[in-house]
Amino acid sequence: MSFDIERYLNVRSAYGPSLGVDGGLAFLMDTTGVPQVWRLDEPGEWPAQLTFDEERVAFVAASPTRPEFVYGKDEGGDEKVQLFRLAADGSKTTPLTDRPSAKHRWGGWSNDGDRFAFASNRRDESVFDVYVQGRDERGDDATLVHEGDGWLSVVGWSPDDDRLLVHEAHSSFDHDVFVLEVETGQFEHLTPHEGNVRYGSVEWGPDGESVFVCTDANADTLELARMDVTEGEMTVVESGGDWNVEAVTIHQESGRIAYSRNVEGYTELTTGRVDGATVTEQRPFDLPTGVLGGFDFGPDAQRLAVSLTASTDTANVHVFDLPSERRTRWTRAATAGIPRDTFREPDIVRYDSFDDLTIPALFTTPDASTPPYPVIVDVHGGPESQRRPSFNPVKQYFLAQGYAYFEPNVRGSTGYGKAYTHLDDVRKRMDAVRDVREGAAWLRSRADIDEDRIVAMGGSYGGFVVLAALTEYPDVWAAGVDIVGIANFITFLQNTGDWRRSLREAEYGSLEADREFLADISPINNIESIEAPLLVLHGRNDPRVPVGEAEQIAEEAAKHVPVETRIFDDEGHGFTKLENRIEAYRTIVDFLGEYV
């Protein structure tokens, strides 16, 4: 039985769990077409919908002391998230921020549940300050406790609620951590360092005098480390070995800890208890093969809620009962009637690039079709990201239609160590595009791939890679699909949100120092070389890659090849509303049907 793309886009996801003080589970689910807050009191029952907005909800966080939540949402994909307080039964919603022109980055509830913290660019669009606000306060009642000069996030309250941990990102691979005293404003730097060092997933230790963090300060991969707040001494708690320890969460009162490792894109989960600089009672949990999307301890730390997804299973929320070590799946996000056994698993493959660097990739072939297959080369965004074996309904649709699917983690991708992530920095940018060309060559060498029907598709930074591949290596591709991609690094850096320009310049190069190079590698300046038909999709409200990138590449490419363009007026950096997703991906299906 064959299903159309709309059916696949109606496959649902449940994720972002938060366990409430009353025992209920809040989570996000997209049953209505956009993610909203839902609630369960028992596993497997029909969930209660708590929010009914037309816009996506970004997160939900349960109060540690009251039956209520805070959630965040933006408007039309503009990423200017506003915060709201929500009664646990959904009966009352209270706006908390009321500053629609500013972004609000959630920083967590205080342990007594009377206050919360957030970072916002209210004062200056280009930087983030730290605010503390009472649960009954609103809008301008929030107290500015620290003026920032960069990309700040609040990552947690100390056990006695007198200090905040603050994280600053100088680039995607260079971070710092600070302790902020709420009453005095004293701002103590915990992580002075040289070069690029990541400090991520930062958590207070139960003693309030230590911080746990995932860092590559002394290794190529991320390790779990403990930092003494007073002395600044750092001790490795768990080495990542060849793989990253990518996330950690700690329940302060009980000392329970959970941390995850990313092994070839798949997640391994371990729990235990913090005992000084060590973790005792370590227990690896038997996760289904897949990818962990987030985790949250319940108020008494007897339960741990996680969201899990796999190539053949959409995202769902599972709850571990820690004393019994029993895992229960709480949500049953629907697959729109598509049999789960029709979804295909990828193989992890590797190929050599132009300089003999080994590139990892996910490669999936269709089940029922006869080779040789057309193939979609799908390039992830970031570039500080990784294509992992999670559920992708669009991928599964094309596999069912007889396409193979190839997802390279080109140089610059995360998940393979610090050295690998820096192989595409600034002047080495086009080496990542060469990796895609070599991936296509690997595909063309296979008897089961039709070398005349290779498609390049990608979003955001992946959209740039698509455009660069089409213009640098035009004879390789049958068609290209650019989704919210960068066409011109000069106009991109000039017009991207003020709050993120310095972060992007750290990765791509600066307008001041690298303008000529950035112009040279911009696909818009080599567009006359394009030979393959091009489809361009974008959201008009995109604050990251402004819509002008789509408009200029579509206009210039149309002078040389067939071009189709879709601009969505109520979307931003990607497509979240179901009706828009259906239109966007149906357009891709029709486009590839015509040209491939």
XYZ file of C-alpha atoms in Angstrom, residues 114-591:
478
model
C 8.684 31.454 43.662
C 10.895 32.895 40.911
C 12.296 32.081 37.507
C 15.227 33.369 35.479
C 15.727 34.090 31.801
C 18.095 35.818 29.402
C 16.745 38.430 27.003
C 17.891 40.986 24.453
C 15.325 43.591 25.571
C 17.925 46.300 26.263
C 20.035 45.749 23.135
C 19.061 43.409 20.308
C 22.660 42.250 19.844
C 23.321 41.042 23.429
C 21.554 39.123 26.186
C 21.052 40.258 29.787
C 20.008 38.142 32.777
C 16.660 38.728 34.496
C 14.928 37.296 37.561
C 11.149 37.509 37.891
C 8.644 36.482 40.551
C 6.035 33.969 39.468
C 3.284 36.570 40.042
C 5.163 39.392 38.311
C 4.671 40.379 34.705
C 6.430 42.255 31.894
C 8.608 45.084 33.159
C 8.371 43.770 36.741
C 11.319 41.513 35.893
C 14.568 42.530 37.614
C 17.659 43.036 35.482
C 20.414 41.351 37.525
C 23.252 41.368 34.994
C 23.960 43.315 31.809
C 25.627 41.061 29.277
C 27.821 41.848 26.300
C 27.322 38.653 24.317
C 25.258 35.490 23.876
C 24.242 34.627 27.449
C 21.963 31.854 28.690
C 20.895 31.063 32.247
C 21.422 27.373 32.967
C 20.312 26.872 36.557
C 19.746 28.042 40.136
C 22.052 26.975 42.960
C 20.541 24.650 45.612
C 19.984 27.611 47.991
C 18.609 29.868 45.207
C 21.129 32.670 45.803
C 23.223 32.154 42.643
C 22.703 31.476 38.960
C 24.886 29.622 36.513
C 25.328 31.640 33.314
C 26.659 30.270 30.043
C 28.216 32.445 27.336
C 28.760 31.260 23.762
C 31.495 33.114 21.861
C 31.040 30.643 19.008
C 29.525 27.203 18.683
C 32.799 25.706 19.926
C 34.005 28.308 22.399
C 32.098 28.816 25.658
C 32.465 30.204 29.167
C 30.640 29.612 32.448
C 30.002 32.176 35.179
C 28.416 32.243 38.641
C 26.102 35.216 39.224
C 25.096 36.216 42.743
C 21.497 37.314 42.417
C 21.465 39.927 45.216
C 24.857 41.571 44.669
C 25.305 41.066 40.917
C 28.806 39.671 41.452
C 29.798 37.816 38.286
C 32.536 35.213 38.720
C 34.284 33.638 35.746
C 34.751 29.877 36.244
C 36.356 28.883 32.951
C 39.236 31.143 31.840
C 40.952 29.405 28.943
C 42.842 29.874 25.705
C 41.679 28.736 22.299
C 38.297 27.125 21.640
C 36.788 25.087 24.472
C 33.210 23.857 24.829
C 31.434 23.925 28.186
C 27.938 22.604 27.657
C 25.049 21.002 29.543
C 26.075 22.823 32.748
C 24.528 21.678 36.054
C 24.984 22.630 39.721
C 26.341 19.874 41.919
C 24.197 18.914 44.935
C 26.627 20.623 47.337
C 26.230 24.025 45.693
C 30.003 24.358 45.579
C 30.613 22.450 42.368
C 29.460 22.463 38.767
C 29.183 19.510 36.403
C 29.751 20.155 32.721
C 30.383 18.424 29.395
C 33.667 19.841 28.091
C 36.493 19.202 25.649
C 38.948 21.357 27.638
C 41.434 18.483 27.937
C 40.316 16.051 25.238
C 39.236 15.815 21.622
C 35.780 14.608 22.654
C 33.424 15.918 25.318
C 34.001 14.571 28.838
C 31.843 14.842 31.943
C 33.798 16.957 34.419
C 33.300 18.490 37.881
C 34.521 22.036 38.567
C 35.056 23.367 42.076
C 33.400 26.791 42.232
C 35.852 28.185 44.809
C 39.151 26.745 43.600
C 38.372 26.427 39.910
C 39.871 22.943 39.843
C 38.393 20.604 37.228
C 38.233 16.803 37.621
C 37.155 14.373 34.904
C 34.229 12.264 36.112
C 33.577 10.265 32.940
C 35.701 10.216 29.805
C 34.002 10.148 26.452
C 36.736 8.054 24.864
C 36.145 8.204 21.114
C 32.642 9.654 21.613
C 31.027 12.624 23.293
C 29.416 12.666 26.716
C 26.884 15.113 25.350
C 24.354 15.874 28.093
C 23.923 15.647 31.862
C 21.132 16.380 34.331
C 21.336 16.364 38.148
C 18.619 16.307 40.797
C 20.100 18.536 43.487
C 18.288 17.272 46.575
C 18.879 13.560 45.975
C 22.180 13.766 44.094
C 20.864 11.556 41.307
C 22.567 12.093 37.954
C 21.860 10.991 34.394
C 24.187 11.488 31.460
C 24.237 10.405 27.831
C 26.925 9.476 25.300
C 26.610 9.887 21.548
C 28.070 6.748 19.973
C 27.953 6.882 16.161
C 24.832 9.031 16.508
C 23.053 6.578 18.827
C 22.485 7.404 22.514
C 23.739 5.474 25.537
C 22.213 6.508 28.904
C 23.740 6.065 32.371
C 22.332 7.002 35.786
C 23.940 7.142 39.227
C 24.515 9.352 42.253
C 26.944 12.207 42.708
C 29.438 11.613 45.498
C 31.911 14.476 45.493
C 33.905 14.220 42.281
C 32.723 10.701 41.483
C 29.508 9.067 40.339
C 28.485 5.990 42.299
C 25.781 3.388 41.669
C 26.306 3.785 37.929
C 23.739 1.880 35.883
C 23.551 1.857 32.096
C 19.919 1.821 30.994
C 18.693 -0.389 28.216
C 17.435 2.234 25.789
C 15.761 1.260 22.537
C 18.244 1.805 19.712
C 17.851 5.457 18.800
C 18.458 9.037 19.850
C 17.677 10.678 23.182
C 15.994 14.060 22.726
C 15.978 15.297 26.331
C 15.460 14.157 29.925
C 13.946 15.394 33.186
C 13.934 14.081 36.752
C 10.673 14.107 38.647
C 10.450 16.206 41.832
C 11.429 13.262 44.066
C 13.978 11.829 41.592
C 12.261 8.446 41.620
C 11.444 8.840 37.944
C 13.339 10.068 34.878
C 11.372 11.124 31.785
C 13.102 11.001 28.409
C 12.109 11.563 24.803
C 13.370 8.981 22.337
C 13.279 8.683 18.586
C 14.707 6.225 16.091
C 14.900 5.881 12.326
C 11.886 3.581 12.422
C 9.979 5.139 15.329
C 8.698 8.668 15.766
C 9.565 10.584 18.954
C 7.802 9.427 22.119
C 8.168 9.964 25.855
C 9.364 7.138 28.095
C 9.601 7.180 31.902
C 12.174 5.215 33.893
C 11.254 4.133 37.403
C 14.733 4.341 38.904
C 14.336 2.063 41.956
C 13.000 -0.801 39.819
C 14.957 0.114 36.674
C 11.746 -0.368 34.697
C 11.058 1.694 31.549
C 7.502 2.504 30.468
C 6.483 4.201 27.251
C 3.953 6.878 28.209
C 2.996 8.379 24.833
C 1.769 6.768 21.624
C 2.334 9.369 18.935
C 0.445 8.120 15.905
C 2.056 7.049 12.622
C -0.970 8.189 10.568
C -1.904 4.602 9.835
C 1.416 3.854 8.135
C 2.666 0.448 9.327
C 5.756 0.844 11.491
C 7.394 -2.165 9.852
C 7.570 -0.272 6.559
C 10.038 2.266 7.971
C 13.653 1.642 6.966
C 16.849 1.610 9.069
C 20.043 3.214 7.727
C 23.489 1.703 7.481
C 26.441 3.639 8.879
C 28.949 3.908 6.022
C 32.227 5.715 5.483
C 33.957 7.024 2.400
C 37.253 8.763 1.677
C 37.211 12.394 0.637
C 39.622 14.237 -1.660
C 42.332 14.442 1.041
C 41.802 10.880 2.350
C 39.759 12.126 5.311
C 37.153 9.515 6.211
C 33.599 10.895 6.146
C 30.810 9.083 8.059
C 27.317 8.967 6.589
C 23.915 7.349 6.970
C 22.856 5.422 3.868
C 19.407 3.901 3.435
C 18.058 1.959 0.476
C 14.404 1.309 -0.386
C 12.824 -2.049 0.317
C 10.549 -2.849 -2.588
C 12.094 -1.080 -5.573
C 14.456 -2.516 -8.125
C 17.891 -0.898 -8.469
C 19.431 1.240 -9.729
C 17.776 3.820 -7.464
C 17.648 7.590 -7.693
C 19.228 9.030 -4.558
C 18.775 12.135 -2.408
C 21.917 13.543 -0.811
C 20.533 15.367 2.231
C 23.016 17.757 3.900
C 22.365 18.841 7.487
C 22.481 22.440 8.687
C 24.616 23.951 11.389
C 27.310 23.354 10.314
C 27.775 22.499 14.008
C 25.348 19.602 13.902
C 25.137 15.921 13.098
C 22.747 13.819 11.080
C 21.632 11.127 13.514
C 19.363 8.074 13.138
C 16.162 9.806 14.241
C 12.758 9.610 12.608
C 12.304 11.680 9.450
C 8.908 11.309 7.746
C 10.100 12.956 4.522
C 12.989 10.534 4.264
C 10.684 7.583 4.878
C 8.314 8.833 2.175
C 11.050 9.009 -0.439
C 12.342 5.564 0.556
C 8.830 4.207 0.025
C 8.829 5.859 -3.409
C 11.996 4.034 -4.441
C 14.669 6.635 -3.663
C 17.841 5.831 -1.753
C 18.792 8.350 0.928
C 22.341 9.495 1.731
C 23.134 11.749 4.721
C 26.808 12.685 5.019
C 28.290 14.130 8.194
C 30.829 16.238 6.336
C 33.817 17.812 8.031
C 32.682 20.417 10.527
C 29.952 18.122 11.860
C 29.724 17.469 15.575
C 29.877 14.025 17.158
C 33.342 13.033 15.912
C 35.668 15.089 18.090
C 36.902 18.664 18.307
C 39.501 18.361 15.551
C 36.889 17.155 13.057
C 34.556 20.063 13.836
C 37.230 22.627 12.968
C 38.174 21.174 9.580
C 35.738 23.512 7.776
C 36.475 26.756 9.614
C 36.511 29.985 7.567
C 39.052 29.491 4.744
C 38.457 25.719 4.754
C 34.727 26.157 4.073
C 34.734 24.709 0.578
C 36.398 21.496 1.754
C 33.002 20.520 3.205
C 31.443 21.038 -0.228
C 34.136 18.799 -1.703
C 33.127 16.158 0.841
C 29.635 16.213 -0.658
C 31.041 15.846 -4.161
C 33.115 12.850 -3.009
C 30.015 11.380 -1.384
C 28.262 11.632 -4.730
C 31.255 9.918 -6.352
C 30.980 7.098 -3.797
C 27.322 6.740 -4.712
C 28.063 6.732 -8.441
C 30.492 3.871 -7.931
C 27.701 1.648 -6.626
C 25.764 -0.597 -8.984
C 22.513 0.025 -7.088
C 22.546 3.825 -7.670
C 21.476 5.582 -10.875
C 24.337 8.020 -11.409
C 22.170 10.266 -13.575
C 19.564 10.818 -10.850
C 21.435 12.235 -7.853
C 19.650 15.055 -5.984
C 21.255 17.593 -3.628
C 18.952 18.757 -0.812
C 19.646 20.659 2.396
C 18.460 23.328 4.791
C 20.097 26.411 6.332
C 23.867 25.822 6.124
C 22.955 22.647 4.248
C 21.142 24.888 1.774
C 24.401 26.759 1.192
C 26.198 23.451 0.610
C 23.530 22.485 -1.941
C 23.883 25.772 -3.818
C 27.679 25.573 -3.702
C 27.648 21.965 -4.919
C 25.316 22.850 -7.801
C 27.565 25.707 -8.928
C 30.993 24.188 -8.195
C 30.235 20.690 -9.534
C 27.313 21.201 -11.924
C 27.689 17.950 -13.863
C 27.036 15.790 -10.771
C 23.437 16.723 -9.996
C 20.046 16.022 -11.524
C 18.300 18.618 -9.325
C 18.769 20.735 -6.212
C 16.486 21.673 -3.306
C 17.532 24.670 -1.204
C 15.581 25.119 2.054
C 16.232 28.393 3.957
C 19.792 28.341 2.631
C 22.593 30.913 2.438
C 23.239 32.202 -1.077
C 25.469 35.192 -0.365
C 27.629 35.321 2.770
C 27.950 39.110 2.546
C 24.224 39.829 2.618
C 23.617 36.969 5.052
C 26.014 38.393 7.632
C 24.776 41.926 7.038
C 21.127 41.001 7.532
C 21.066 38.121 10.027
C 19.761 38.911 13.523
C 22.069 41.231 15.474
C 21.993 38.723 18.334
C 23.747 36.053 16.274
C 26.092 37.893 13.882
C 29.232 37.499 15.997
C 28.569 33.781 16.446
C 28.251 33.264 12.713
C 31.314 35.352 11.911
C 33.322 33.138 14.263
C 32.391 30.176 12.064
C 32.296 31.631 8.555
C 34.650 34.617 8.731
C 34.036 38.304 9.354
C 32.888 41.005 6.989
C 35.815 43.128 8.074
C 38.625 40.598 7.655
C 37.264 38.053 5.166
C 34.909 39.933 2.853
C 36.719 39.042 -0.380
C 36.892 35.354 0.537
C 33.233 35.282 1.583
C 32.262 36.837 -1.743
C 34.352 34.275 -3.628
C 32.633 31.275 -2.043
C 29.083 32.682 -2.210
C 27.034 30.627 -4.713
C 25.320 33.789 -5.996
C 28.631 34.854 -7.513
C 29.061 31.605 -9.430
C 25.452 31.079 -10.397
C 26.144 31.087 -14.150
C 27.695 27.620 -13.694
C 24.497 25.993 -12.477
C 23.033 23.294 -14.745
C 20.464 21.482 -12.589
C 16.877 22.626 -11.976
C 16.509 24.338 -8.588
C 13.722 24.516 -6.011
C 13.980 27.283 -3.359
C 11.873 27.223 -0.156
C 11.978 29.848 2.601
C 10.058 31.485 5.460
C 9.501 35.233 5.154
C 10.075 35.809 8.883
C 13.382 33.953 9.033
C 15.595 35.825 11.557
C 18.636 33.632 10.926
C 18.915 33.399 7.156
C 16.818 36.330 5.904
C 14.426 35.695 3.028
C 16.520 37.907 0.744
C 18.897 34.954 0.352
C 16.128 32.950 -1.329
C 14.903 35.851 -3.431
C 18.291 36.695 -4.891
C 19.369 33.140 -5.703
C 16.005 32.322 -7.294
C 16.116 35.438 -9.468
C 19.656 34.846 -10.703
C 19.401 31.071 -11.126
C 16.230 31.475 -13.208
C 18.364 33.117 -15.915
C 20.124 29.779 -16.425
C 17.936 26.850 -15.315
C 14.315 26.080 -14.403
C 13.605 27.466 -10.903
C 10.610 27.094 -8.617
C 10.206 29.211 -5.472
C 7.894 29.050 -2.448
C 8.003 31.743 0.254
C 5.813 31.147 3.331
C 4.589 34.378 4.900
C 3.944 32.935 8.376
C 7.121 30.874 8.800
C 10.699 31.538 9.833
C 13.787 29.333 9.737
C 11.975 26.193 8.638
C 8.343 25.149 8.467
C 6.380 24.307 11.617
C 2.720 24.626 10.612
C 1.304 21.440 9.142
C -0.418 23.107 6.191
C 2.839 24.802 5.224
C 4.844 21.624 5.653
C 2.403 19.814 3.400
C 2.666 22.504 0.724
C 6.466 22.692 0.987
C 7.131 18.978 0.783
C 4.432 18.285 -1.779
C 6.202 20.896 -3.903
C 9.465 18.975 -3.430
C 7.760 15.724 -4.414
C 6.288 17.247 -7.563
C 9.559 18.996 -8.427
